[in-house]
Amino acid sequence: MRKIHIVTDSTADLTEEDVEKHGIHVVPLTIQIDNRTYIDGVDIQPESFLRLMKEATQLPKSSQPATGIFKELYDELGKNGDAIISIHMTGGMSGTVKSAQAAAEMSSSDVIVIDSMFISHALTFQVLEAADMVSQGKSVEEIVDHLRGVRKKTSLFVVVDILDNLVKGGRIGKGKAMIGSLLNIKPIATLQDGVYTPIAKARSHKQVVSYLFKAFKEETAGKMVRRVGISHANGLAMAAPLKKLLEDSGVQDVKLTFTTPIISTHTGEGAIGFMYYTEE
């Protein structure tokens, strides 16, 4: 019986235990800081990256894995007729999924590439769901169909603490940033169709936590919460009280992780991401 291999990229918030337990293949992105290139999760880690980003003269630039790297992996994994499901960060923020799709077309292996439409834990939800279904003996078609449902029932919020990286990344203008900084505004956004979309503003960490918890309670009322994750870039001022509120309300196993360098580049220091996935 042929195996099904799960492939993802380094923007997924997977633990080493997750990767080893399920045999997940993680293809790293690269990041350039002041003309030096680092491999995400290999020779640069989230905490040290923030320090380098702070000292850098320009905003770091991330690069998706080359098509050839994906093709080489697909060829190897599928050489005995095994199937591959390759799940990646939203195409709205990176060319990674396009690189994977190009490799899948070039490879003779049986590969399905999925745009998760998300990042961080919200990408991880899909990767782990797929891995769990592989261990249950489900088919490629069953897994792909299930992941469509997971995407529809996933919510993701991003809250930026300092507006500098949004300006440098071209997401907001300098004028708006100046006013926002003076008023201490913290934009709250979602990923709608995989694209960063502002939806609200808060004036303090406390207001952010209150907004996110209220949105969570309203959206999950009467539903089973399957997975919850919070990622932060030195953003524990918001992440820690939000995690406590969730746990005090009965939510179990709230994952709390440091954002990957790729995500930190977009959001800047102090930011948090809040993600959850429900079933009816």
PDB file of C-alpha atoms in Angstrom:
ATOM      1  CA  MET A   1       0.000   0.000   0.000  1.00  0.00           C
ATOM      2  CA  ARG A   2       1.422   3.383  -0.985  1.00  0.00           C
ATOM      3  CA  LYS A   3       2.229   5.989   1.630  1.00  0.00           C
ATOM      4  CA  ILE A   4       1.102   9.608   1.758  1.00  0.00           C
ATOM      5  CA  HIS A   5       3.814  12.135   2.649  1.00  0.00           C
ATOM      6  CA  ILE A   6       3.043  15.568   4.124  1.00  0.00           C
ATOM      7  CA  VAL A   7       5.230  18.515   3.092  1.00  0.00           C
ATOM      8  CA  THR A   8       5.034  22.087   4.397  1.00  0.00           C
ATOM      9  CA  ASP A   9       7.279  25.134   4.808  1.00  0.00           C
ATOM     10  CA  SER A  10       9.063  26.777   7.716  1.00  0.00           C
ATOM     11  CA  THR A  11       6.297  29.316   8.411  1.00  0.00           C
ATOM     12  CA  ALA A  12       4.248  26.524  10.039  1.00  0.00           C
ATOM     13  CA  ASP A  13       4.507  26.551  13.848  1.00  0.00           C
ATOM     14  CA  LEU A  14       5.446  22.900  14.230  1.00  0.00           C
ATOM     15  CA  THR A  15       7.352  21.464  17.167  1.00  0.00           C
ATOM     16  CA  GLU A  16      10.208  19.030  16.645  1.00  0.00           C
ATOM     17  CA  GLU A  17       7.953  16.408  18.236  1.00  0.00           C
ATOM     18  CA  ASP A  18       5.222  17.088  15.631  1.00  0.00           C
ATOM     19  CA  VAL A  19       7.712  16.743  12.781  1.00  0.00           C
ATOM     20  CA  GLU A  20       9.236  13.520  14.113  1.00  0.00           C
ATOM     21  CA  LYS A  21       5.948  11.898  15.153  1.00  0.00           C
ATOM     22  CA  HIS A  22       4.289  12.394  11.769  1.00  0.00           C
ATOM     23  CA  GLY A  23       7.383  12.354   9.520  1.00  0.00           C
ATOM     24  CA  ILE A  24       6.500  15.804   8.168  1.00  0.00           C
ATOM     25  CA  HIS A  25       8.921  17.305   5.632  1.00  0.00           C
ATOM     26  CA  VAL A  26       9.596  21.011   6.233  1.00  0.00           C
ATOM     27  CA  VAL A  27      11.107  23.070   3.401  1.00  0.00           C
ATOM     28  CA  PRO A  28      12.707  26.261   4.784  1.00  0.00           C
ATOM     29  CA  LEU A  29      12.371  29.742   3.345  1.00  0.00           C
ATOM     30  CA  THR A  30      15.411  32.015   3.362  1.00  0.00           C
ATOM     31  CA  ILE A  31      15.762  35.524   4.705  1.00  0.00           C
ATOM     32  CA  GLN A  32      18.230  38.277   3.796  1.00  0.00           C
ATOM     33  CA  ILE A  33      19.424  40.789   6.369  1.00  0.00           C
ATOM     34  CA  ASP A  34      21.929  43.437   5.239  1.00  0.00           C
ATOM     35  CA  ASN A  35      23.219  41.297   2.355  1.00  0.00           C
ATOM     36  CA  ARG A  36      23.581  38.149   4.444  1.00  0.00           C
ATOM     37  CA  THR A  37      21.311  35.157   3.784  1.00  0.00           C
ATOM     38  CA  TYR A  38      19.958  32.909   6.535  1.00  0.00           C
ATOM     39  CA  ILE A  39      17.943  29.690   6.303  1.00  0.00           C
ATOM     40  CA  ASP A  40      14.773  29.980   8.382  1.00  0.00           C
ATOM     41  CA  GLY A  41      14.871  27.666  11.384  1.00  0.00           C
ATOM     42  CA  VAL A  42      18.298  26.294  10.448  1.00  0.00           C
ATOM     43  CA  ASP A  43      20.902  28.994  11.003  1.00  0.00           C
ATOM     44  CA  ILE A  44      18.625  31.679  12.430  1.00  0.00           C
ATOM     45  CA  GLN A  45      16.060  31.344  15.219  1.00  0.00           C
ATOM     46  CA  PRO A  46      13.047  33.582  16.022  1.00  0.00           C
ATOM     47  CA  GLU A  47      14.492  35.385  19.056  1.00  0.00           C
ATOM     48  CA  SER A  48      17.908  36.147  17.541  1.00  0.00           C
ATOM     49  CA  PHE A  49      16.225  37.279  14.324  1.00  0.00           C
ATOM     50  CA  LEU A  50      14.364  40.076  16.125  1.00  0.00           C
ATOM     51  CA  ARG A  51      17.648  41.452  17.415  1.00  0.00           C
ATOM     52  CA  LEU A  52      19.187  41.371  13.927  1.00  0.00           C
ATOM     53  CA  MET A  53      16.064  42.984  12.424  1.00  0.00           C
ATOM     54  CA  LYS A  54      16.257  45.810  14.956  1.00  0.00           C
ATOM     55  CA  GLU A  55      19.896  46.474  14.045  1.00  0.00           C
ATOM     56  CA  ALA A  56      19.430  46.119  10.265  1.00  0.00           C
ATOM     57  CA  THR A  57      19.639  49.177   8.019  1.00  0.00           C
ATOM     58  CA  GLN A  58      16.785  47.891   5.818  1.00  0.00           C
ATOM     59  CA  LEU A  59      13.740  45.689   6.275  1.00  0.00           C
ATOM     60  CA  PRO A  60      14.797  42.028   5.907  1.00  0.00           C
ATOM     61  CA  LYS A  61      13.605  40.280   2.748  1.00  0.00           C
ATOM     62  CA  SER A  62      12.292  36.737   2.667  1.00  0.00           C
ATOM     63  CA  SER A  63      12.568  34.397  -0.310  1.00  0.00           C
ATOM     64  CA  GLN A  64      10.521  31.325  -1.104  1.00  0.00           C
ATOM     65  CA  PRO A  65      12.328  28.010  -1.642  1.00  0.00           C
ATOM     66  CA  ALA A  66      13.526  27.479  -5.202  1.00  0.00           C
ATOM     67  CA  THR A  67      11.357  25.309  -7.426  1.00  0.00           C
ATOM     68  CA  GLY A  68      14.290  22.906  -7.766  1.00  0.00           C
ATOM     69  CA  ILE A  69      14.373  22.248  -4.020  1.00  0.00           C
ATOM     70  CA  PHE A  70      10.705  21.267  -4.032  1.00  0.00           C
ATOM     71  CA  LYS A  71      11.134  19.136  -7.175  1.00  0.00           C
ATOM     72  CA  GLU A  72      14.079  17.241  -5.699  1.00  0.00           C
ATOM     73  CA  LEU A  73      12.054  16.464  -2.552  1.00  0.00           C
ATOM     74  CA  TYR A  74       8.934  15.458  -4.516  1.00  0.00           C
ATOM     75  CA  ASP A  75      10.973  13.207  -6.832  1.00  0.00           C
ATOM     76  CA  GLU A  76      12.576  11.454  -3.854  1.00  0.00           C
ATOM     77  CA  LEU A  77       9.370  11.018  -1.828  1.00  0.00           C
ATOM     78  CA  GLY A  78       7.331   9.798  -4.776  1.00  0.00           C
ATOM     79  CA  LYS A  79       9.886   7.554  -6.473  1.00  0.00           C
ATOM     80  CA  ASN A  80       8.133   4.377  -5.244  1.00  0.00           C
ATOM     81  CA  GLY A  81       4.680   5.605  -6.251  1.00  0.00           C
ATOM     82  CA  ASP A  82       3.898   7.278  -2.915  1.00  0.00           C
ATOM     83  CA  ALA A  83       1.565  10.317  -2.884  1.00  0.00           C
ATOM     84  CA  ILE A  84       2.487  13.781  -1.571  1.00  0.00           C
ATOM     85  CA  ILE A  85       0.290  16.511  -0.077  1.00  0.00           C
ATOM     86  CA  SER A  86       2.230  19.773   0.087  1.00  0.00           C
ATOM     87  CA  ILE A  87       0.574  22.460   2.263  1.00  0.00           C
ATOM     88  CA  HIS A  88       1.952  26.003   2.348  1.00  0.00           C
ATOM     89  CA  MET A  89       1.577  29.533   3.667  1.00  0.00           C
ATOM     90  CA  THR A  90      -0.859  31.854   1.915  1.00  0.00           C
ATOM     91  CA  GLY A  91       0.018  32.844  -1.622  1.00  0.00           C
ATOM     92  CA  GLY A  92      -1.133  36.339  -0.653  1.00  0.00           C
ATOM     93  CA  MET A  93       2.080  36.861   1.337  1.00  0.00           C
ATOM     94  CA  SER A  94       4.649  34.641  -0.383  1.00  0.00           C
ATOM     95  CA  GLY A  95       5.465  32.951  -3.673  1.00  0.00           C
ATOM     96  CA  THR A  96       6.170  29.668  -1.827  1.00  0.00           C
ATOM     97  CA  VAL A  97       2.987  27.946  -2.980  1.00  0.00           C
ATOM     98  CA  LYS A  98       3.666  28.963  -6.610  1.00  0.00           C
ATOM     99  CA  SER A  99       7.181  27.568  -6.374  1.00  0.00           C
ATOM    100  CA  ALA A 100       5.725  24.307  -5.020  1.00  0.00           C
ATOM    101  CA  GLN A 101       3.092  24.193  -7.772  1.00  0.00           C
ATOM    102  CA  ALA A 102       5.727  24.683 -10.473  1.00  0.00           C
ATOM    103  CA  ALA A 103       7.783  21.851  -8.968  1.00  0.00           C
ATOM    104  CA  ALA A 104       4.732  19.573  -8.796  1.00  0.00           C
ATOM    105  CA  GLU A 105       4.105  20.094 -12.515  1.00  0.00           C
ATOM    106  CA  MET A 106       7.743  19.251 -13.315  1.00  0.00           C
ATOM    107  CA  SER A 107       7.915  16.198 -11.049  1.00  0.00           C
ATOM    108  CA  SER A 108       6.803  12.741 -12.141  1.00  0.00           C
ATOM    109  CA  SER A 109       5.559  12.105  -8.581  1.00  0.00           C
ATOM    110  CA  ASP A 110       1.903  12.264  -7.536  1.00  0.00           C
ATOM    111  CA  VAL A 111       1.777  15.680  -5.793  1.00  0.00           C
ATOM    112  CA  ILE A 112      -1.122  17.855  -4.685  1.00  0.00           C
ATOM    113  CA  VAL A 113      -0.158  21.386  -3.610  1.00  0.00           C
ATOM    114  CA  ILE A 114      -2.495  23.264  -1.269  1.00  0.00           C
ATOM    115  CA  ASP A 115      -2.556  26.989  -0.546  1.00  0.00           C
ATOM    116  CA  SER A 116      -3.525  26.998   3.146  1.00  0.00           C
ATOM    117  CA  MET A 117      -4.650  30.658   2.799  1.00  0.00           C
ATOM    118  CA  PHE A 118      -3.076  31.161   6.224  1.00  0.00           C
ATOM    119  CA  ILE A 119       0.202  31.397   8.157  1.00  0.00           C
ATOM    120  CA  SER A 120       1.612  30.270  11.503  1.00  0.00           C
ATOM    121  CA  HIS A 121      -0.670  28.064  13.647  1.00  0.00           C
ATOM    122  CA  ALA A 122      -3.513  28.398  11.131  1.00  0.00           C
ATOM    123  CA  LEU A 123      -1.252  26.708   8.567  1.00  0.00           C
ATOM    124  CA  THR A 124      -0.178  24.196  11.209  1.00  0.00           C
ATOM    125  CA  PHE A 125      -3.826  23.247  11.871  1.00  0.00           C
ATOM    126  CA  GLN A 126      -4.098  21.981   8.298  1.00  0.00           C
ATOM    127  CA  VAL A 127      -0.718  20.230   8.352  1.00  0.00           C
ATOM    128  CA  LEU A 128      -1.528  18.367  11.582  1.00  0.00           C
ATOM    129  CA  GLU A 129      -5.058  17.491  10.469  1.00  0.00           C
ATOM    130  CA  ALA A 130      -3.611  16.028   7.263  1.00  0.00           C
ATOM    131  CA  ALA A 131      -0.933  14.115   9.209  1.00  0.00           C
ATOM    132  CA  ASP A 132      -3.522  12.715  11.625  1.00  0.00           C
ATOM    133  CA  MET A 133      -5.679  11.536   8.723  1.00  0.00           C
ATOM    134  CA  VAL A 134      -2.694   9.855   7.069  1.00  0.00           C
ATOM    135  CA  SER A 135      -2.125   7.865  10.279  1.00  0.00           C
ATOM    136  CA  GLN A 136      -5.822   6.883  10.205  1.00  0.00           C
ATOM    137  CA  GLY A 137      -5.402   5.467   6.708  1.00  0.00           C
ATOM    138  CA  LYS A 138      -7.513   8.088   4.925  1.00  0.00           C
ATOM    139  CA  SER A 139      -7.110   8.679   1.182  1.00  0.00           C
ATOM    140  CA  VAL A 140      -5.621  11.734  -0.516  1.00  0.00           C
ATOM    141  CA  GLU A 141      -9.088  12.749  -1.697  1.00  0.00           C
ATOM    142  CA  GLU A 142     -10.545  12.484   1.822  1.00  0.00           C
ATOM    143  CA  ILE A 143      -7.701  14.551   3.288  1.00  0.00           C
ATOM    144  CA  VAL A 144      -7.898  17.288   0.636  1.00  0.00           C
ATOM    145  CA  ASP A 145     -11.674  17.522   1.070  1.00  0.00           C
ATOM    146  CA  HIS A 146     -11.325  17.751   4.864  1.00  0.00           C
ATOM    147  CA  LEU A 147      -8.738  20.538   4.590  1.00  0.00           C
ATOM    148  CA  ARG A 148     -11.185  22.646   2.580  1.00  0.00           C
ATOM    149  CA  GLY A 149     -13.514  22.468   5.569  1.00  0.00           C
ATOM    150  CA  VAL A 150     -10.714  23.327   7.994  1.00  0.00           C
ATOM    151  CA  ARG A 151      -9.901  26.487   5.996  1.00  0.00           C
ATOM    152  CA  LYS A 152     -13.536  27.610   6.081  1.00  0.00           C
ATOM    153  CA  LYS A 153     -13.728  27.148   9.848  1.00  0.00           C
ATOM    154  CA  THR A 154     -10.381  28.793  10.733  1.00  0.00           C
ATOM    155  CA  SER A 155     -10.070  32.362  12.024  1.00  0.00           C
ATOM    156  CA  LEU A 156      -6.823  34.327  12.205  1.00  0.00           C
ATOM    157  CA  PHE A 157      -6.152  37.745  13.711  1.00  0.00           C
ATOM    158  CA  VAL A 158      -2.900  39.698  13.495  1.00  0.00           C
ATOM    159  CA  VAL A 159      -2.196  42.628  15.826  1.00  0.00           C
ATOM    160  CA  VAL A 160       0.778  44.899  15.171  1.00  0.00           C
ATOM    161  CA  ASP A 161       2.293  46.775  18.112  1.00  0.00           C
ATOM    162  CA  ILE A 162       4.714  49.071  16.256  1.00  0.00           C
ATOM    163  CA  LEU A 163       3.845  50.316  12.755  1.00  0.00           C
ATOM    164  CA  ASP A 164       7.379  50.597  11.308  1.00  0.00           C
ATOM    165  CA  ASN A 165       7.408  47.298   9.401  1.00  0.00           C
ATOM    166  CA  LEU A 166       3.951  47.883   7.928  1.00  0.00           C
ATOM    167  CA  VAL A 167       5.291  51.131   6.466  1.00  0.00           C
ATOM    168  CA  LYS A 168       8.525  49.583   5.179  1.00  0.00           C
ATOM    169  CA  GLY A 169       6.553  46.681   3.700  1.00  0.00           C
ATOM    170  CA  GLY A 170       4.204  49.088   1.889  1.00  0.00           C
ATOM    171  CA  ARG A 171       1.066  48.012   3.784  1.00  0.00           C
ATOM    172  CA  ILE A 172       0.314  51.477   5.199  1.00  0.00           C
ATOM    173  CA  GLY A 173       1.532  54.987   4.312  1.00  0.00           C
ATOM    174  CA  LYS A 174       3.943  57.053   6.421  1.00  0.00           C
ATOM    175  CA  GLY A 175       1.272  59.653   7.199  1.00  0.00           C
ATOM    176  CA  LYS A 176      -1.094  57.076   8.630  1.00  0.00           C
ATOM    177  CA  ALA A 177       1.758  55.528  10.587  1.00  0.00           C
ATOM    178  CA  MET A 178       2.730  58.871  12.143  1.00  0.00           C
ATOM    179  CA  ILE A 179      -0.835  59.532  13.277  1.00  0.00           C
ATOM    180  CA  GLY A 180      -1.191  55.935  14.426  1.00  0.00           C
ATOM    181  CA  SER A 181       1.995  56.093  16.476  1.00  0.00           C
ATOM    182  CA  LEU A 182       0.978  59.388  18.099  1.00  0.00           C
ATOM    183  CA  LEU A 183      -2.393  57.933  19.082  1.00  0.00           C
ATOM    184  CA  ASN A 184      -0.773  54.624  20.097  1.00  0.00           C
ATOM    185  CA  ILE A 185      -3.055  52.785  17.648  1.00  0.00           C
ATOM    186  CA  LYS A 186      -2.645  49.039  17.259  1.00  0.00           C
ATOM    187  CA  PRO A 187      -4.252  47.802  14.038  1.00  0.00           C
ATOM    188  CA  ILE A 188      -6.121  44.495  14.214  1.00  0.00           C
ATOM    189  CA  ALA A 189      -6.296  42.588  10.931  1.00  0.00           C
ATOM    190  CA  THR A 190      -7.419  39.239   9.552  1.00  0.00           C
ATOM    191  CA  LEU A 191      -6.308  37.208   6.577  1.00  0.00           C
ATOM    192  CA  GLN A 192      -9.244  37.397   4.176  1.00  0.00           C
ATOM    193  CA  ASP A 193      -8.722  35.134   1.165  1.00  0.00           C
ATOM    194  CA  GLY A 194      -5.128  34.911   2.341  1.00  0.00           C
ATOM    195  CA  VAL A 195      -4.529  38.677   2.250  1.00  0.00           C
ATOM    196  CA  TYR A 196      -3.754  41.016   5.190  1.00  0.00           C
ATOM    197  CA  THR A 197      -7.002  42.951   5.804  1.00  0.00           C
ATOM    198  CA  PRO A 198      -7.367  45.553   8.626  1.00  0.00           C
ATOM    199  CA  ILE A 199     -10.673  45.253  10.487  1.00  0.00           C
ATOM    200  CA  ALA A 200     -10.339  47.259  13.728  1.00  0.00           C
ATOM    201  CA  LYS A 201      -8.081  49.479  15.850  1.00  0.00           C
ATOM    202  CA  ALA A 202      -7.249  49.415  19.545  1.00  0.00           C
ATOM    203  CA  ARG A 203      -5.502  51.970  21.738  1.00  0.00           C
ATOM    204  CA  SER A 204      -3.926  49.627  24.296  1.00  0.00           C
ATOM    205  CA  HIS A 205      -2.827  46.051  24.833  1.00  0.00           C
ATOM    206  CA  LYS A 206      -5.791  45.589  27.173  1.00  0.00           C
ATOM    207  CA  GLN A 207      -8.235  46.702  24.450  1.00  0.00           C
ATOM    208  CA  VAL A 208      -6.610  44.290  21.974  1.00  0.00           C
ATOM    209  CA  VAL A 209      -6.976  41.347  24.357  1.00  0.00           C
ATOM    210  CA  SER A 210     -10.592  42.281  25.107  1.00  0.00           C
ATOM    211  CA  TYR A 211     -11.442  42.570  21.382  1.00  0.00           C
ATOM    212  CA  LEU A 212      -9.843  39.241  20.471  1.00  0.00           C
ATOM    213  CA  PHE A 213     -11.406  37.335  23.352  1.00  0.00           C
ATOM    214  CA  LYS A 214     -14.852  38.780  22.568  1.00  0.00           C
ATOM    215  CA  ALA A 215     -14.485  37.838  18.881  1.00  0.00           C
ATOM    216  CA  PHE A 216     -13.442  34.322  19.900  1.00  0.00           C
ATOM    217  CA  LYS A 217     -16.414  33.848  22.255  1.00  0.00           C
ATOM    218  CA  GLU A 218     -18.880  35.112  19.651  1.00  0.00           C
ATOM    219  CA  GLU A 219     -17.472  33.041  16.781  1.00  0.00           C
ATOM    220  CA  THR A 220     -17.134  29.805  18.745  1.00  0.00           C
ATOM    221  CA  ALA A 221     -20.465  29.916  20.614  1.00  0.00           C
ATOM    222  CA  GLY A 222     -22.149  26.523  20.304  1.00  0.00           C
ATOM    223  CA  LYS A 223     -19.216  25.032  18.379  1.00  0.00           C
ATOM    224  CA  MET A 224     -16.445  22.618  19.302  1.00  0.00           C
ATOM    225  CA  VAL A 225     -13.051  24.363  19.387  1.00  0.00           C
ATOM    226  CA  ARG A 226     -10.584  21.956  17.801  1.00  0.00           C
ATOM    227  CA  ARG A 227      -7.295  23.859  17.919  1.00  0.00           C
ATOM    228  CA  VAL A 228      -6.112  27.250  19.270  1.00  0.00           C
ATOM    229  CA  GLY A 229      -2.747  28.932  18.778  1.00  0.00           C
ATOM    230  CA  ILE A 230      -1.103  32.234  19.680  1.00  0.00           C
ATOM    231  CA  SER A 231       2.211  33.335  18.177  1.00  0.00           C
ATOM    232  CA  HIS A 232       4.132  36.424  19.211  1.00  0.00           C
ATOM    233  CA  ALA A 233       7.221  38.457  18.346  1.00  0.00           C
ATOM    234  CA  ASN A 234       8.153  39.488  21.895  1.00  0.00           C
ATOM    235  CA  GLY A 235       4.458  40.274  22.233  1.00  0.00           C
ATOM    236  CA  LEU A 236       3.747  38.638  25.584  1.00  0.00           C
ATOM    237  CA  ALA A 237       2.101  41.856  26.836  1.00  0.00           C
ATOM    238  CA  MET A 238      -0.873  40.810  24.680  1.00  0.00           C
ATOM    239  CA  ALA A 239      -0.269  37.080  24.208  1.00  0.00           C
ATOM    240  CA  ALA A 240       0.013  36.086  27.895  1.00  0.00           C
ATOM    241  CA  PRO A 241      -3.227  37.709  29.164  1.00  0.00           C
ATOM    242  CA  LEU A 242      -5.122  36.417  26.111  1.00  0.00           C
ATOM    243  CA  LYS A 243      -3.888  32.877  26.780  1.00  0.00           C
ATOM    244  CA  LYS A 244      -4.957  33.175  30.437  1.00  0.00           C
ATOM    245  CA  LEU A 245      -8.434  34.411  29.501  1.00  0.00           C
ATOM    246  CA  LEU A 246      -8.862  31.501  27.102  1.00  0.00           C
ATOM    247  CA  GLU A 247      -7.700  28.948  29.652  1.00  0.00           C
ATOM    248  CA  ASP A 248      -9.850  30.470  32.410  1.00  0.00           C
ATOM    249  CA  SER A 249     -12.859  30.154  30.081  1.00  0.00           C
ATOM    250  CA  GLY A 250     -12.209  26.431  29.696  1.00  0.00           C
ATOM    251  CA  VAL A 251     -10.180  26.314  26.471  1.00  0.00           C
ATOM    252  CA  GLN A 252      -7.529  23.614  26.734  1.00  0.00           C
ATOM    253  CA  ASP A 253      -4.148  23.170  25.053  1.00  0.00           C
ATOM    254  CA  VAL A 254      -3.623  26.749  23.830  1.00  0.00           C
ATOM    255  CA  LYS A 255      -0.368  26.646  21.845  1.00  0.00           C
ATOM    256  CA  LEU A 256       1.912  29.649  22.501  1.00  0.00           C
ATOM    257  CA  THR A 257       4.938  30.069  20.233  1.00  0.00           C
ATOM    258  CA  PHE A 258       7.412  32.678  19.004  1.00  0.00           C
ATOM    259  CA  THR A 259       6.701  33.859  15.452  1.00  0.00           C
ATOM    260  CA  THR A 260       9.000  32.663  12.691  1.00  0.00           C
ATOM    261  CA  PRO A 261      11.392  35.238  11.154  1.00  0.00           C
ATOM    262  CA  ILE A 262       9.322  35.323   7.945  1.00  0.00           C
ATOM    263  CA  ILE A 263       6.213  36.432   9.836  1.00  0.00           C
ATOM    264  CA  SER A 264       8.121  38.804  12.142  1.00  0.00           C
ATOM    265  CA  THR A 265       9.421  40.636   9.064  1.00  0.00           C
ATOM    266  CA  HIS A 266       5.857  41.494   8.049  1.00  0.00           C
ATOM    267  CA  THR A 267       4.590  42.399  11.523  1.00  0.00           C
ATOM    268  CA  GLY A 268       7.570  43.829  13.441  1.00  0.00           C
ATOM    269  CA  GLU A 269       8.412  43.356  17.105  1.00  0.00           C
ATOM    270  CA  GLY A 270       5.628  43.173  19.689  1.00  0.00           C
ATOM    271  CA  ALA A 271       3.051  41.711  17.308  1.00  0.00           C
ATOM    272  CA  ILE A 272       0.813  38.733  17.995  1.00  0.00           C
ATOM    273  CA  GLY A 273      -1.223  36.318  15.915  1.00  0.00           C
ATOM    274  CA  PHE A 274      -4.341  34.596  17.291  1.00  0.00           C
ATOM    275  CA  MET A 275      -5.802  31.596  15.488  1.00  0.00           C
ATOM    276  CA  TYR A 276      -8.463  28.975  16.098  1.00  0.00           C
ATOM    277  CA  TYR A 277     -10.333  26.276  14.236  1.00  0.00           C
ATOM    278  CA  THR A 278     -13.816  24.986  15.095  1.00  0.00           C
ATOM    279  CA  GLU A 279     -16.228  22.236  14.195  1.00  0.00           C
ATOM    280  CA  GLU A 280     -20.009  22.620  14.310  1.00  0.00           C
TER     281      GLU A 280
END
